[in-house]
XYZ file of C-alpha atoms in Angstrom:
490
model
C -2.132 22.410 31.397
C -3.501 19.406 33.403
C -3.692 15.895 31.844
C -7.510 16.073 31.234
C -7.230 19.421 29.337
C -4.279 18.065 27.399
C -6.217 15.116 26.210
C -9.140 17.528 25.273
C -6.613 19.567 23.198
C -5.515 16.443 21.546
C -8.865 15.497 20.687
C -9.874 19.025 19.458
C -6.716 18.929 17.258
C -7.682 15.557 15.760
C -11.459 16.487 15.279
C -10.236 19.474 13.257
C -8.678 17.073 10.806
C -11.924 15.197 10.093
C -13.806 16.611 7.136
C -16.979 18.179 8.455
C -20.063 16.150 7.801
C -21.575 19.168 5.879
C -18.738 19.002 3.427
C -19.189 15.269 2.902
C -22.881 15.900 2.473
C -21.869 18.466 -0.313
C -20.091 15.986 -2.228
C -22.821 13.378 -1.882
C -25.096 16.009 -3.455
C -22.604 16.672 -5.976
C -22.667 12.845 -6.859
C -26.349 12.914 -7.103
C -26.257 15.907 -9.560
C -23.810 14.042 -11.858
C -25.959 10.888 -11.482
C -28.986 12.664 -12.695
C -27.071 14.051 -15.610
C -25.869 10.675 -16.648
C -29.585 9.136 -16.205
C -30.587 11.234 -19.170
C -27.925 9.681 -21.544
C -28.967 6.842 -23.841
C -26.572 4.502 -22.000
C -24.572 4.571 -18.800
C -21.145 6.364 -19.364
C -17.958 4.398 -18.643
C -14.869 5.067 -16.498
C -11.295 3.525 -16.470
C -8.929 3.819 -13.629
C -5.302 3.038 -13.678
C -3.240 2.975 -10.471
C 0.665 3.297 -10.006
C 2.413 2.722 -6.701
C 1.594 1.325 -3.452
C -1.307 -0.471 -1.869
C -2.579 3.041 -0.260
C -2.876 4.333 -3.897
C -5.002 1.196 -4.854
C -7.235 1.854 -1.733
C -7.584 5.424 -2.877
C -8.575 4.268 -6.396
C -11.192 2.180 -4.767
C -12.760 5.297 -3.337
C -12.628 7.184 -6.577
C -14.331 4.257 -8.280
C -16.953 4.176 -5.512
C -17.633 7.821 -6.138
C -17.778 7.298 -9.881
C -20.193 4.537 -9.615
C -22.353 6.494 -7.293
C -22.346 9.056 -10.024
C -23.875 6.627 -12.582
C -20.564 5.487 -14.297
C -19.832 1.896 -15.027
C -16.346 0.539 -14.957
C -14.530 -0.624 -18.221
C -11.086 -2.184 -18.709
C -10.698 -0.428 -21.950
C -9.503 3.157 -21.695
C -10.541 3.694 -25.508
C -14.256 3.356 -24.443
C -14.234 5.408 -21.154
C -15.901 8.707 -20.741
C -13.739 9.433 -17.630
C -10.257 8.282 -17.396
C -8.506 8.516 -13.966
C -4.793 7.929 -13.542
C -3.668 7.662 -9.810
C 0.098 8.426 -9.809
C 3.006 7.535 -7.613
C 5.929 9.846 -6.612
C 8.230 7.366 -4.765
C 10.517 6.446 -7.719
C 11.487 8.200 -10.858
C 10.487 5.203 -12.785
C 7.013 5.542 -11.982
C 6.938 9.242 -12.979
C 8.348 8.336 -16.377
C 5.589 5.485 -16.983
C 2.776 7.922 -15.964
C 3.865 10.536 -18.358
C 4.282 7.954 -21.131
C 0.916 6.631 -20.571
C -0.745 10.034 -20.369
C 0.436 10.732 -23.990
C -1.431 7.595 -25.055
C -4.582 8.685 -23.144
C -4.605 12.102 -24.511
C -4.699 10.968 -28.145
C -8.077 9.389 -27.314
C -9.472 13.013 -27.409
C -8.554 13.143 -31.032
C -11.757 11.190 -31.936
C -13.703 11.738 -28.567
C -13.337 15.411 -27.481
C -15.876 14.806 -24.583
C -13.528 12.329 -22.811
C -12.642 13.682 -19.397
C -9.030 12.992 -18.335
C -8.164 13.136 -14.594
C -4.762 12.750 -12.794
C -4.398 12.468 -9.047
C -2.216 11.034 -6.497
C 1.205 11.724 -4.794
C 3.118 12.772 -7.982
C 0.646 15.419 -8.860
C 0.832 16.909 -5.320
C 4.067 18.187 -6.259
C 3.859 21.878 -7.549
C 6.503 21.401 -10.330
C 4.714 18.291 -11.658
C 1.471 20.191 -11.795
C 3.028 22.884 -13.780
C 4.593 20.408 -16.107
C 1.103 19.049 -16.892
C -0.301 22.377 -17.434
C 2.169 23.223 -20.043
C 2.842 19.997 -21.741
C -0.414 17.975 -21.391
C -3.339 20.385 -22.356
C -5.926 17.829 -22.750
C -5.764 16.800 -19.064
C -8.979 18.170 -17.738
C -8.568 17.666 -13.966
C -5.527 17.331 -11.621
C -6.235 16.899 -7.932
C -3.790 16.120 -5.179
C -3.982 13.700 -2.277
C -5.623 16.298 -0.021
C -8.447 16.767 -2.455
C -9.421 13.150 -3.197
C -12.696 13.543 -1.266
C -13.688 16.420 -3.285
C -13.416 14.666 -6.613
C -17.294 14.702 -7.057
C -17.296 18.504 -6.822
C -14.374 18.875 -9.226
C -15.896 16.523 -11.796
C -19.216 18.306 -11.611
C -17.444 21.638 -12.144
C -15.884 20.234 -15.318
C -18.969 18.784 -16.726
C -20.713 22.271 -15.982
C -18.357 23.987 -18.333
C -15.449 24.987 -16.174
C -12.068 25.461 -17.554
C -9.296 22.939 -16.754
C -9.128 22.379 -13.037
C -5.950 22.102 -11.076
C -6.339 21.786 -7.380
C -3.588 20.522 -5.112
C -4.721 22.655 -2.182
C -6.243 21.346 0.966
C -4.683 21.135 4.434
C -1.097 20.071 4.086
C -1.342 18.177 7.299
C -4.087 16.103 5.771
C -7.561 15.310 6.591
C -9.822 12.124 7.146
C -12.968 11.765 5.059
C -15.510 9.222 6.473
C -18.737 8.314 4.740
C -17.744 8.167 1.100
C -18.559 5.119 -1.201
C -16.044 2.508 -1.892
C -16.116 0.172 -4.896
C -13.676 -2.939 -4.434
C -12.755 -5.565 -6.629
C -14.313 -8.926 -6.476
C -12.368 -11.688 -4.846
C -10.839 -12.559 -1.562
C -8.618 -9.690 -0.843
C -9.516 -6.181 0.428
C -7.540 -3.148 1.615
C -8.560 -1.288 4.982
C -6.900 1.987 5.621
C -6.261 2.555 9.295
C -4.429 5.719 9.113
C -2.861 8.280 6.524
C 0.092 10.375 6.201
C 3.649 10.039 7.682
C 5.694 11.741 10.326
C 9.225 10.103 9.899
C 10.664 12.318 7.195
C 13.220 9.743 6.012
C 15.594 11.820 3.981
C 15.195 9.830 0.779
C 11.264 9.780 0.976
C 8.733 12.281 -0.591
C 5.786 10.852 1.153
C 5.556 12.985 4.016
C 5.553 15.969 1.741
C 2.805 14.657 -0.442
C 0.526 12.658 1.990
C 0.630 15.013 5.092
C 0.961 14.190 8.645
C 0.021 11.075 10.340
C -3.638 10.839 11.199
C -5.444 7.839 12.477
C -9.050 6.803 11.846
C -11.228 6.184 14.870
C -11.194 2.516 15.965
C -14.817 2.138 15.788
C -14.945 3.332 12.263
C -12.198 0.782 11.449
C -13.942 -2.015 13.199
C -17.317 -1.273 11.455
C -15.644 -1.364 8.088
C -13.934 -4.693 8.877
C -17.184 -6.121 9.990
C -18.760 -5.101 6.779
C -15.825 -6.719 4.816
C -16.296 -9.891 6.562
C -19.997 -9.931 5.949
C -19.187 -9.193 2.200
C -17.160 -12.236 1.939
C -13.740 -10.830 1.885
C -11.151 -13.378 3.756
C -7.686 -11.739 3.202
C -7.757 -8.193 4.762
C -4.851 -5.915 4.812
C -4.795 -3.136 7.305
C -2.789 -0.019 5.529
C -1.041 2.819 6.785
C 2.357 4.448 5.960
C 3.527 3.490 9.367
C 0.763 1.298 11.073
C 2.950 0.938 14.180
C 2.388 4.456 15.070
C -1.410 4.125 14.873
C -3.191 6.017 17.604
C -0.532 8.486 18.775
C -2.605 11.392 17.533
C -5.964 10.221 19.019
C -5.227 10.720 22.718
C -7.443 7.802 23.718
C -4.815 5.330 24.929
C -4.960 2.992 22.095
C -1.977 1.772 19.930
C -1.665 -0.488 17.068
C -1.332 -3.653 19.160
C -4.626 -2.614 20.913
C -6.282 -2.125 17.518
C -5.108 -5.459 16.378
C -6.614 -7.260 19.313
C -9.867 -5.268 18.969
C -10.274 -6.269 15.352
C -9.176 -9.806 15.936
C -12.129 -10.233 17.962
C -14.472 -9.881 15.115
C -15.940 -13.241 14.429
C -15.538 -14.908 10.966
C -13.261 -16.933 8.701
C -10.779 -14.416 7.659
C -7.053 -13.333 7.958
C -5.627 -9.903 8.904
C -2.397 -8.516 7.571
C -0.873 -5.239 7.886
C 1.731 -2.840 6.365
C 3.850 -1.105 6.428
C 5.797 -1.249 9.860
C 8.582 0.896 10.944
C 11.082 -0.610 13.107
C 11.306 2.560 15.483
C 7.808 1.850 16.456
C 7.662 -1.973 16.434
C 7.372 -3.371 19.777
C 7.271 -6.547 21.678
C 3.718 -5.852 22.544
C 2.748 -5.962 18.765
C 4.446 -9.296 18.369
C 2.697 -10.624 21.465
C -0.724 -9.503 19.903
C 0.108 -11.173 16.673
C 0.981 -14.527 18.407
C -2.012 -14.434 20.564
C -4.458 -13.634 17.717
C -6.927 -15.812 16.104
C -7.056 -14.146 12.702
C -3.698 -12.267 12.623
C -1.378 -13.660 10.209
C 2.259 -14.451 11.252
C 3.674 -12.334 8.457
C 5.824 -9.245 9.139
C 7.083 -6.830 6.740
C 9.742 -4.795 8.492
C 11.833 -2.649 6.234
C 15.448 -2.083 7.479
C 16.739 -0.087 4.306
C 20.456 -0.416 5.311
C 22.486 -2.422 7.769
C 24.894 0.511 8.296
C 24.432 2.719 11.306
C 26.007 5.515 9.559
C 23.668 5.303 6.652
C 20.662 4.808 8.852
C 21.515 7.991 10.569
C 21.732 9.848 7.299
C 18.554 8.346 6.243
C 17.039 9.474 9.581
C 15.450 6.085 10.223
C 15.478 6.393 14.025
C 17.091 3.030 15.028
C 20.202 1.007 14.721
C 21.181 -2.117 13.107
C 21.447 -3.847 16.680
C 17.976 -2.658 17.669
C 16.554 -3.885 14.320
C 18.007 -7.332 14.883
C 16.634 -7.392 18.380
C 13.110 -6.918 16.907
C 13.616 -9.854 14.609
C 14.740 -12.036 17.566
C 11.624 -10.899 19.480
C 9.308 -11.600 16.558
C 10.761 -15.146 16.123
C 10.524 -15.768 19.836
C 6.736 -15.118 19.784
C 6.143 -16.574 16.393
C 8.629 -19.272 15.278
C 6.745 -19.647 12.054
C 6.575 -15.934 11.142
C 7.340 -15.108 7.497
C 9.618 -11.974 7.279
C 10.156 -9.648 4.484
C 11.844 -6.230 4.235
C 12.924 -3.367 1.990
C 16.630 -2.366 1.106
C 18.040 0.577 -0.679
C 21.416 0.109 -2.250
C 23.534 2.954 -3.390
C 22.111 5.704 -0.968
C 24.347 8.794 -1.054
C 27.779 8.252 0.854
C 27.355 4.247 0.981
C 30.580 2.677 1.100
C 31.556 -1.010 0.496
C 31.805 -1.438 4.383
C 28.366 -0.108 4.761
C 27.140 -2.420 2.160
C 28.702 -5.320 3.852
C 26.794 -4.284 6.962
C 23.645 -4.583 4.807
C 24.486 -8.066 3.591
C 25.265 -9.061 7.307
C 21.560 -8.249 8.233
C 20.337 -10.122 5.256
C 22.167 -13.311 6.301
C 21.336 -12.952 9.816
C 17.698 -12.167 8.957
C 16.960 -15.033 6.963
C 14.095 -13.360 4.947
C 11.611 -15.048 2.932
C 11.360 -12.207 0.595
C 13.117 -8.874 0.059
C 12.278 -5.895 -2.086
C 15.343 -4.306 -3.091
C 15.916 -0.944 -4.879
C 18.850 1.132 -6.140
C 18.504 4.643 -4.616
C 16.280 7.017 -6.657
C 16.831 10.592 -6.005
C 13.653 12.433 -5.124
C 13.593 16.322 -5.781
C 12.647 17.997 -2.687
C 13.980 15.711 -0.106
C 17.146 16.119 1.820
C 19.006 13.200 0.333
C 18.716 14.773 -3.097
C 21.266 17.393 -2.041
C 23.578 14.843 -0.452
C 27.199 14.280 -2.010
C 27.315 10.901 -3.969
C 30.649 10.004 -5.525
C 29.898 6.178 -6.022
C 29.855 5.137 -9.585
C 26.590 3.790 -10.806
C 28.374 0.463 -12.062
C 29.457 -0.079 -8.486
C 25.959 0.407 -7.181
C 24.765 -2.033 -9.766
C 27.496 -4.468 -8.628
C 26.423 -4.239 -5.041
C 22.695 -4.577 -6.143
C 23.559 -7.990 -7.925
C 25.522 -9.230 -5.038
C 22.621 -8.533 -2.760
C 20.123 -10.470 -5.037
C 22.593 -13.327 -5.297
C 22.791 -13.531 -1.566
C 19.079 -13.347 -0.973
C 18.320 -15.917 -3.744
C 20.454 -18.366 -1.957
C 18.585 -17.817 1.385
C 15.367 -17.931 -0.333
C 15.861 -21.180 -1.900
C 16.833 -22.624 1.525
C 13.691 -21.336 3.220
C 11.530 -22.520 0.380
C 13.073 -26.022 0.381
C 12.340 -26.156 4.150
C 8.631 -26.479 3.270
C 9.010 -29.679 1.300
C 6.402 -32.278 2.490
C 5.171 -29.866 5.108
C 1.281 -29.242 5.281
C 0.140 -25.683 5.160
C -3.258 -23.956 5.290
C -3.801 -21.729 2.346
C -6.607 -19.463 0.955
C -7.348 -20.217 -2.646
C -7.632 -16.759 -4.417
C -7.246 -17.568 -8.208
C -6.678 -19.831 -10.857
C -3.136 -20.850 -11.716
C -1.391 -20.162 -14.964
C 0.861 -23.259 -14.340
C 2.063 -24.564 -17.755
C 1.831 -28.259 -16.856
C -1.877 -27.852 -16.222
C -1.518 -29.972 -13.119
C -1.755 -27.259 -10.438
C -4.974 -25.600 -11.247
C -5.351 -23.087 -8.503
C -3.195 -20.599 -6.611
C -3.334 -19.280 -2.921
C -1.543 -17.799 -0.091
C -0.347 -19.252 3.076
C -0.946 -17.537 6.443
C 2.402 -15.821 6.085
C 1.693 -14.782 2.496
C 3.801 -17.411 0.662
C 2.475 -18.244 -2.837
C 1.288 -21.874 -3.457
C 0.053 -23.651 -6.566
C -2.145 -26.411 -5.844
C -4.203 -29.312 -7.294
C -7.221 -31.082 -5.878
C -10.973 -31.835 -6.622
C -13.721 -29.398 -6.510
C -11.602 -26.393 -5.495
C -13.288 -22.944 -5.408
C -11.809 -19.617 -4.937
C -12.422 -18.489 -1.389
C -11.761 -22.058 0.217
C -9.468 -22.436 2.952
C -7.664 -25.824 2.330
C -4.734 -27.717 3.732
C -2.010 -28.363 1.200
C 0.999 -30.958 1.391
C 3.919 -29.374 -0.222
C 5.315 -31.570 -3.097
C 7.904 -29.462 -4.615
C 9.476 -26.089 -4.313
C 11.114 -23.317 -6.384
C 12.616 -19.941 -5.650
C 9.290 -18.113 -5.710
C 6.484 -20.759 -5.480
C 5.433 -23.763 -3.481
C 3.562 -26.500 -5.094
C 1.227 -28.775 -3.192
C -1.867 -31.363 -3.165
C -4.879 -30.459 -1.364
C -5.488 -32.792 1.565
C -8.529 -31.464 3.173
C -10.793 -28.285 3.372
C -11.107 -25.971 6.156
C -10.183 -22.628 7.974
C -7.520 -22.666 10.780
C -8.174 -19.643 13.031
């Protein structure tokens, strides 16, 4: 096959993963039918959404909310008042699953007094067949269960249930995943917005359930992403996060010669006063080209979340991470060469099966050398259906907890030093809310370009303002400052 035919095949493969326009039109028609039903009611029915898990789940909930609003529902913050309750679930950690089942018990009791309430469960957790079977048997008052591949068909499923269908369980769909464009989105008011650029994951880290429940990597077309960004900026959003399970592999499936660094540069050209962030990055696909694009951008924040998970090459190999400790540290050096002010964060798993004390010491070495501003640390959580779940693990839980506590202590010392270094410096922040500061002095809160939390004081401050703040004091997690002037620094 010559190059042109190869590219054509790649594009055919990608197009086949787009939900056909006729199918989207059918969902829009289902929304219209439900809307007509609701218009006959004496007052607008209410819906309530609860989201567990990552930012991608939050973005999915925004689409569910958008569809419900289009169908004539109004959002409520009280589940007891809702006519439709939607719980968007997470499968990454066992704790999240336990919380979901706990809350479902509470929601199903609402039907004791209001039998017409429709209870829905969706997301990564219910994409697993054994979870769906558990819901069928143990939660008979749940009306609709739909997996990640069926989210775009939610209007159709809801219409069927409203029309008298029995309980609906649908975790079908293309296991590779699809992309559905043209569905409504209902975002929260404020400064922040999520913007999905791709879905799914091809990495198959041995501890992670995501590739099994989210499908293969599939990238949105760059023009669709740019159009959505332009609309977000026009709507007044000023802190916009590009989302993907592994944003650094964006474009590999498109066959049009564009990668994530190219996409960032294209989006950065959209005019306006806003910041662009992204998550999550995978070290095996991060590149010097990416760091250069970040450094040269006008709107791109100097914030990099680059999970390393373990500092031990042996453990990284067992995790199937695709890089070494040495390669990872080289990436950090490159990032800081291009952006000396970059704010770094990472993820670490403690107690992965087979981890020894020597392996853990390698992790501590990366923490000390990385000098992170923030770490997200987790004790290993076994996920059924992943390769790591069957790996031998003889390390006592108490020893794992001891390592975890030593890790926290090490990072707290580094964190305080890095926070203290901001004393008396002037930083540009976006005010995004009111402060809950007990002293009443620092009335507003905001985020720096690097995503650091700042409580600030000043006159005539408004949410959505970009302001310069002189840092007056610091703590382990928070900076405190006095506003010196207003203005956006692009």
